[in-house]
Coordinates of C-alpha atoms in Angstrom, one line a residue:
Chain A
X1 CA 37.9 6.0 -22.4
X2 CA 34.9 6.5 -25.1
X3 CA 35.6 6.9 -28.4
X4 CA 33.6 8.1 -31.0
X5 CA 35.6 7.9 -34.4
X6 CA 34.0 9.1 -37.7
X7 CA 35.8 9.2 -41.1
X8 CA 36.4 10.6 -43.1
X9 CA 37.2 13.7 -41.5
X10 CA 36.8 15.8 -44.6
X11 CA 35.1 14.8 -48.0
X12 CA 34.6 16.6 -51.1
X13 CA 32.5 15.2 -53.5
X14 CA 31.4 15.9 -57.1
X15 CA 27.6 16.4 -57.2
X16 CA 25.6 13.1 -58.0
X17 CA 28.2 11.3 -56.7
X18 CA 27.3 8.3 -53.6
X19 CA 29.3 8.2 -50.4
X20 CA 29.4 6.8 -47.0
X21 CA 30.4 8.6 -44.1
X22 CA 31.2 6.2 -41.1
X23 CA 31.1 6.2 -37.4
X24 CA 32.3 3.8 -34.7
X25 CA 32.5 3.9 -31.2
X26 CA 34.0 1.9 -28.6
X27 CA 31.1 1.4 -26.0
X28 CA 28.0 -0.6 -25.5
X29 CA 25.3 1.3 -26.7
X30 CA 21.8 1.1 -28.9
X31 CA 21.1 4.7 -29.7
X32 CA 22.5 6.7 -32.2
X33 CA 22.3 10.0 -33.2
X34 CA 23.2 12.0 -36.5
X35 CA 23.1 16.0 -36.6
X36 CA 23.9 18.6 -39.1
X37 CA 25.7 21.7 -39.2
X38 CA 25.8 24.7 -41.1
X39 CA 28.6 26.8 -40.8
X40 CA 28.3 29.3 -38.5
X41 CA 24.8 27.4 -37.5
X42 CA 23.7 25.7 -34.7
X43 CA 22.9 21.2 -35.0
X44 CA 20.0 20.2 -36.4
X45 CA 18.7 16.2 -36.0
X46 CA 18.5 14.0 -38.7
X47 CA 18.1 11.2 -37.8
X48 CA 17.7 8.7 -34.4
X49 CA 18.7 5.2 -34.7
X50 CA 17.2 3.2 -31.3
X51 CA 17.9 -0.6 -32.1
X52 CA 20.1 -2.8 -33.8
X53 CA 19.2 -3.1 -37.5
X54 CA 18.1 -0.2 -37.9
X55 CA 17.7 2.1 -40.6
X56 CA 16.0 5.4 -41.3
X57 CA 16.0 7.5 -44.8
X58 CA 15.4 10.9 -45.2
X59 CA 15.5 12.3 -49.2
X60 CA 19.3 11.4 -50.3
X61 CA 20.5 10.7 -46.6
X62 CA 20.2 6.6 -45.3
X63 CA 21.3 6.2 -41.8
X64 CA 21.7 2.7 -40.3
X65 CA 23.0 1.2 -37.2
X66 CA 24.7 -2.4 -36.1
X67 CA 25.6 -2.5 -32.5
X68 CA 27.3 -5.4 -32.1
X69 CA 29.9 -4.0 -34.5
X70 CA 29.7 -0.3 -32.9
X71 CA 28.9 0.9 -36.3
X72 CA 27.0 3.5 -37.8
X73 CA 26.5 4.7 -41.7
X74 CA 25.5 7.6 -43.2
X75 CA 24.7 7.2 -46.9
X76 CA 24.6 10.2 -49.3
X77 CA 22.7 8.9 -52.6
X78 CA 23.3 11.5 -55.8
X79 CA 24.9 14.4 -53.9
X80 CA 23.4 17.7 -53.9
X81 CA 25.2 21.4 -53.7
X82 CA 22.7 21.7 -50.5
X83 CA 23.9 18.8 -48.6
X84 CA 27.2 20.6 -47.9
X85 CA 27.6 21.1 -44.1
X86 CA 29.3 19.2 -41.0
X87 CA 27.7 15.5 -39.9
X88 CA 28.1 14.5 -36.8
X89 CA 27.6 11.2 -35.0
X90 CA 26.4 11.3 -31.6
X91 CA 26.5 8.1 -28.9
X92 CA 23.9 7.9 -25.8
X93 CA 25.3 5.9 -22.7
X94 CA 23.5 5.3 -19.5
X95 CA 23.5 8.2 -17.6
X96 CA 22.0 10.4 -20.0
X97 CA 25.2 11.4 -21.6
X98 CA 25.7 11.8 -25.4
X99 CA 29.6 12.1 -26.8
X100 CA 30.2 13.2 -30.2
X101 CA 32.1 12.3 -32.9
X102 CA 34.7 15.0 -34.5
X103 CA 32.4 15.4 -37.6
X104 CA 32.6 15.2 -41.4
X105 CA 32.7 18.1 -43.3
X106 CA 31.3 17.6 -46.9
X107 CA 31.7 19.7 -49.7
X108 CA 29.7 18.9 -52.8
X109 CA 31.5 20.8 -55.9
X110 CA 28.9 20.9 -58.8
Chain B
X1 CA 7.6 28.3 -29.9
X2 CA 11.1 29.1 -29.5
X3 CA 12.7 26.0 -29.2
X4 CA 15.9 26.7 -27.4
X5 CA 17.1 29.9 -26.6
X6 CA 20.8 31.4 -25.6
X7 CA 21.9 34.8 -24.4
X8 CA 24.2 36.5 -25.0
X9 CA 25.2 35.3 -28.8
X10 CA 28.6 36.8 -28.6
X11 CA 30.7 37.8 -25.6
X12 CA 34.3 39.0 -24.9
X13 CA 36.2 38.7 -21.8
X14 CA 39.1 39.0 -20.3
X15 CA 41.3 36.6 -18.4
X16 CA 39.9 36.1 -14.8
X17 CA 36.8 37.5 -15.0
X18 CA 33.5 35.8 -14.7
X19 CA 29.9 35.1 -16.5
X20 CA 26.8 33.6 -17.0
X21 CA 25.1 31.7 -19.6
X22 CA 21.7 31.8 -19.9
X23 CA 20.0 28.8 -22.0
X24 CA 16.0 28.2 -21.8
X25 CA 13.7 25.6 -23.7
X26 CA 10.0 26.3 -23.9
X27 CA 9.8 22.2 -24.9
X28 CA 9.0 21.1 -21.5
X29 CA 12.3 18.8 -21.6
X30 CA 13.2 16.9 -19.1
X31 CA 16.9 17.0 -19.9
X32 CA 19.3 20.0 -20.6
X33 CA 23.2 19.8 -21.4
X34 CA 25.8 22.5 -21.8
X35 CA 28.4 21.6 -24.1
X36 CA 31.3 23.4 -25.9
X37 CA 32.8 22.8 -29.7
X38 CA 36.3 23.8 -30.4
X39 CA 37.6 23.2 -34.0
X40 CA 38.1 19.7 -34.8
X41 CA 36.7 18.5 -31.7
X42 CA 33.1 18.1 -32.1
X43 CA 30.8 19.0 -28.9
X44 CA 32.1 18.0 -25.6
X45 CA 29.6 17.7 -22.8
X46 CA 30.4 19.8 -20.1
X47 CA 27.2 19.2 -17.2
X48 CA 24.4 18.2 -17.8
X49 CA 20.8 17.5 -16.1
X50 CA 18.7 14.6 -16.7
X51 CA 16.0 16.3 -14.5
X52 CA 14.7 19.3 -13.1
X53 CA 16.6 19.6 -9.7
X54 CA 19.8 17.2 -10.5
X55 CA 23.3 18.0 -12.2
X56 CA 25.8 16.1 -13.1
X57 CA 29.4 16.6 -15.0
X58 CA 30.0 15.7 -18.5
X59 CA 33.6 15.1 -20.2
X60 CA 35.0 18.2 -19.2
X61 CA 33.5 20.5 -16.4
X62 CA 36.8 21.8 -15.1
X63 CA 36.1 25.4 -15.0
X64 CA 32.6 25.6 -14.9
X65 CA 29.6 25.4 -12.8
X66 CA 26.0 24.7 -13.4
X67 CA 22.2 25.7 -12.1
X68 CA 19.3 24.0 -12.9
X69 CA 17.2 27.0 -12.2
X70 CA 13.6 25.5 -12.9
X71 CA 12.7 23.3 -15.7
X72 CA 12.9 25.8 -18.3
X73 CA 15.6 27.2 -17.3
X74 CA 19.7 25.7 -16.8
X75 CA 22.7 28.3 -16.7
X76 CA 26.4 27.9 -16.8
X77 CA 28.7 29.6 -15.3
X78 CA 32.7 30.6 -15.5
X79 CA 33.9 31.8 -12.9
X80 CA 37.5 33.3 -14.1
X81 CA 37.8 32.9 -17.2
X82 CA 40.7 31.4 -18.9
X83 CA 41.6 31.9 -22.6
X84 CA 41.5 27.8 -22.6
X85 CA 37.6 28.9 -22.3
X86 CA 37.7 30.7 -25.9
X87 CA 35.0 28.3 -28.0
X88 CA 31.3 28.1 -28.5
X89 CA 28.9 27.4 -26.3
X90 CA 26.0 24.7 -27.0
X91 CA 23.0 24.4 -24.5
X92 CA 20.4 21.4 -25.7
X93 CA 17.3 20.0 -24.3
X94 CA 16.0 16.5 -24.7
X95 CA 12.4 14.7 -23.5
X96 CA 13.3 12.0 -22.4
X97 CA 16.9 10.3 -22.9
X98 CA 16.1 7.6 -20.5
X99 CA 12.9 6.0 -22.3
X100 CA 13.7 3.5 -24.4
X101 CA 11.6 4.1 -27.5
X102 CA 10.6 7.5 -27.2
X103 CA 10.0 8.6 -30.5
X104 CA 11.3 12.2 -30.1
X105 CA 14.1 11.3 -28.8
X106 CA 16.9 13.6 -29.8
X107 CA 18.7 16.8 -28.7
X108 CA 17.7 20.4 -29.5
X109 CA 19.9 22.7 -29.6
X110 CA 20.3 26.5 -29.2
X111 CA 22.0 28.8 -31.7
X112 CA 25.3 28.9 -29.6
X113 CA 27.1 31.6 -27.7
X114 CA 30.9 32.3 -29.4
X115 CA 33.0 33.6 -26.7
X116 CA 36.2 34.6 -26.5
X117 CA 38.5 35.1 -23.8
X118 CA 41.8 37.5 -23.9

């Protein structure tokens, strides 16, 4: 059975503050996926990881991938108020099927 | 450009009754998924089609039933609703999973349909 694991599953961090949110999951794969959520909000993409060694930065968020350990990062440099919302960690497979971590819900407290 | 669009946003039903989601992209994707998030569960793929004419289940499709109407267009359907059914509902479209390097290659995803069944 896939897994896709993330953790932690809830974080609360002071503002300007660093963190990592992690994700691992138990199948072959080269293509990962990070999305936010708002509350109440739909996903949005951040960020897509294709290869091994990969690594994409947007603002405060760093994203990286290493396949042969089925891992996935998500770096939060200096915490913002705004950066408060649900990550999630998506997996592609062959077949054209993306599973989904449980997600990380951060809270930045100023 | 609309992106991806969902009707109805909210619904209510009762137990046994039946009803259609509507989901359409205006992206020209090839690929569109139907997917439901409970509360600490993430999104759970429940069909899905790589391409305009083919469907296929997800995770959990128990339940449920799919039409790839055109490319635009890919509805899901309950058939008698259970309250095991209560959750949102996510429809997404994609270009191209399937190409390796494709460098729009993510999910888009509606604004979700919260239903509830009693």
């Amino acid at each position: 059975e896939l897994k896709v694991e993330q953790n932690p599953l809830f974080l609360s961090m002071q503002e300007g503050k660093n963190y990592t949110i992690y994700c691992n999951y138990s199948t072959t794969s080269d293509r990962l996926y990070w999305y936010r959520q708002d509350p109440g909000k739909s996903l949005e993409s951040l960020f897509v990881l294709l290869s091994n060694g990969a690594v994409k930065q947007e603002g405060r968020l760093m994203a990286s991938l290493d396949t042969k350990a089925r891992l996935s990062t998500l770096h939060i440099t200096a915490a913002v108020h705004d950066l408060s919302a649900t990550y999630f960690c998506a997996v592609f497979i062959t077949g054209n099927q993306f599973y989904f971590g449980t997600g990380t819900s951060l809270t930045v407290i100023p | 450009n609309a992106g991806v669009t969902q009707t109805p946003k909210f619904q209510v039903l009762k137990t046994g009754q039946s009803m259609t989601l509507q989901c359409a992209q205006d992206m020209n994707h090839n690929s569109m998924y139907w997917y439901r998030q409970d509360p600490g569960m993430g999104l759970r793929l429940i069909y899905y089609s790589a391409s305009e004419g083919t469907t296929d289940k997800g995770e959990v499709p128990n339940g449920y039933n799919v039409s790839r109407l055109n490319k635009r267009e890919f509805s899901l359907r309950l058939e008698s609703a259970a309250p095991s059914q209560t959750s949102v509902y996510f429809c997404a479209s994609s270009e191209a999973p399937g190409l390796r390097y494709a460098s729009t290659d993510t999910q888009y995803f509606g604004p979700g349909t919260r239903l509830t069944v009693l």
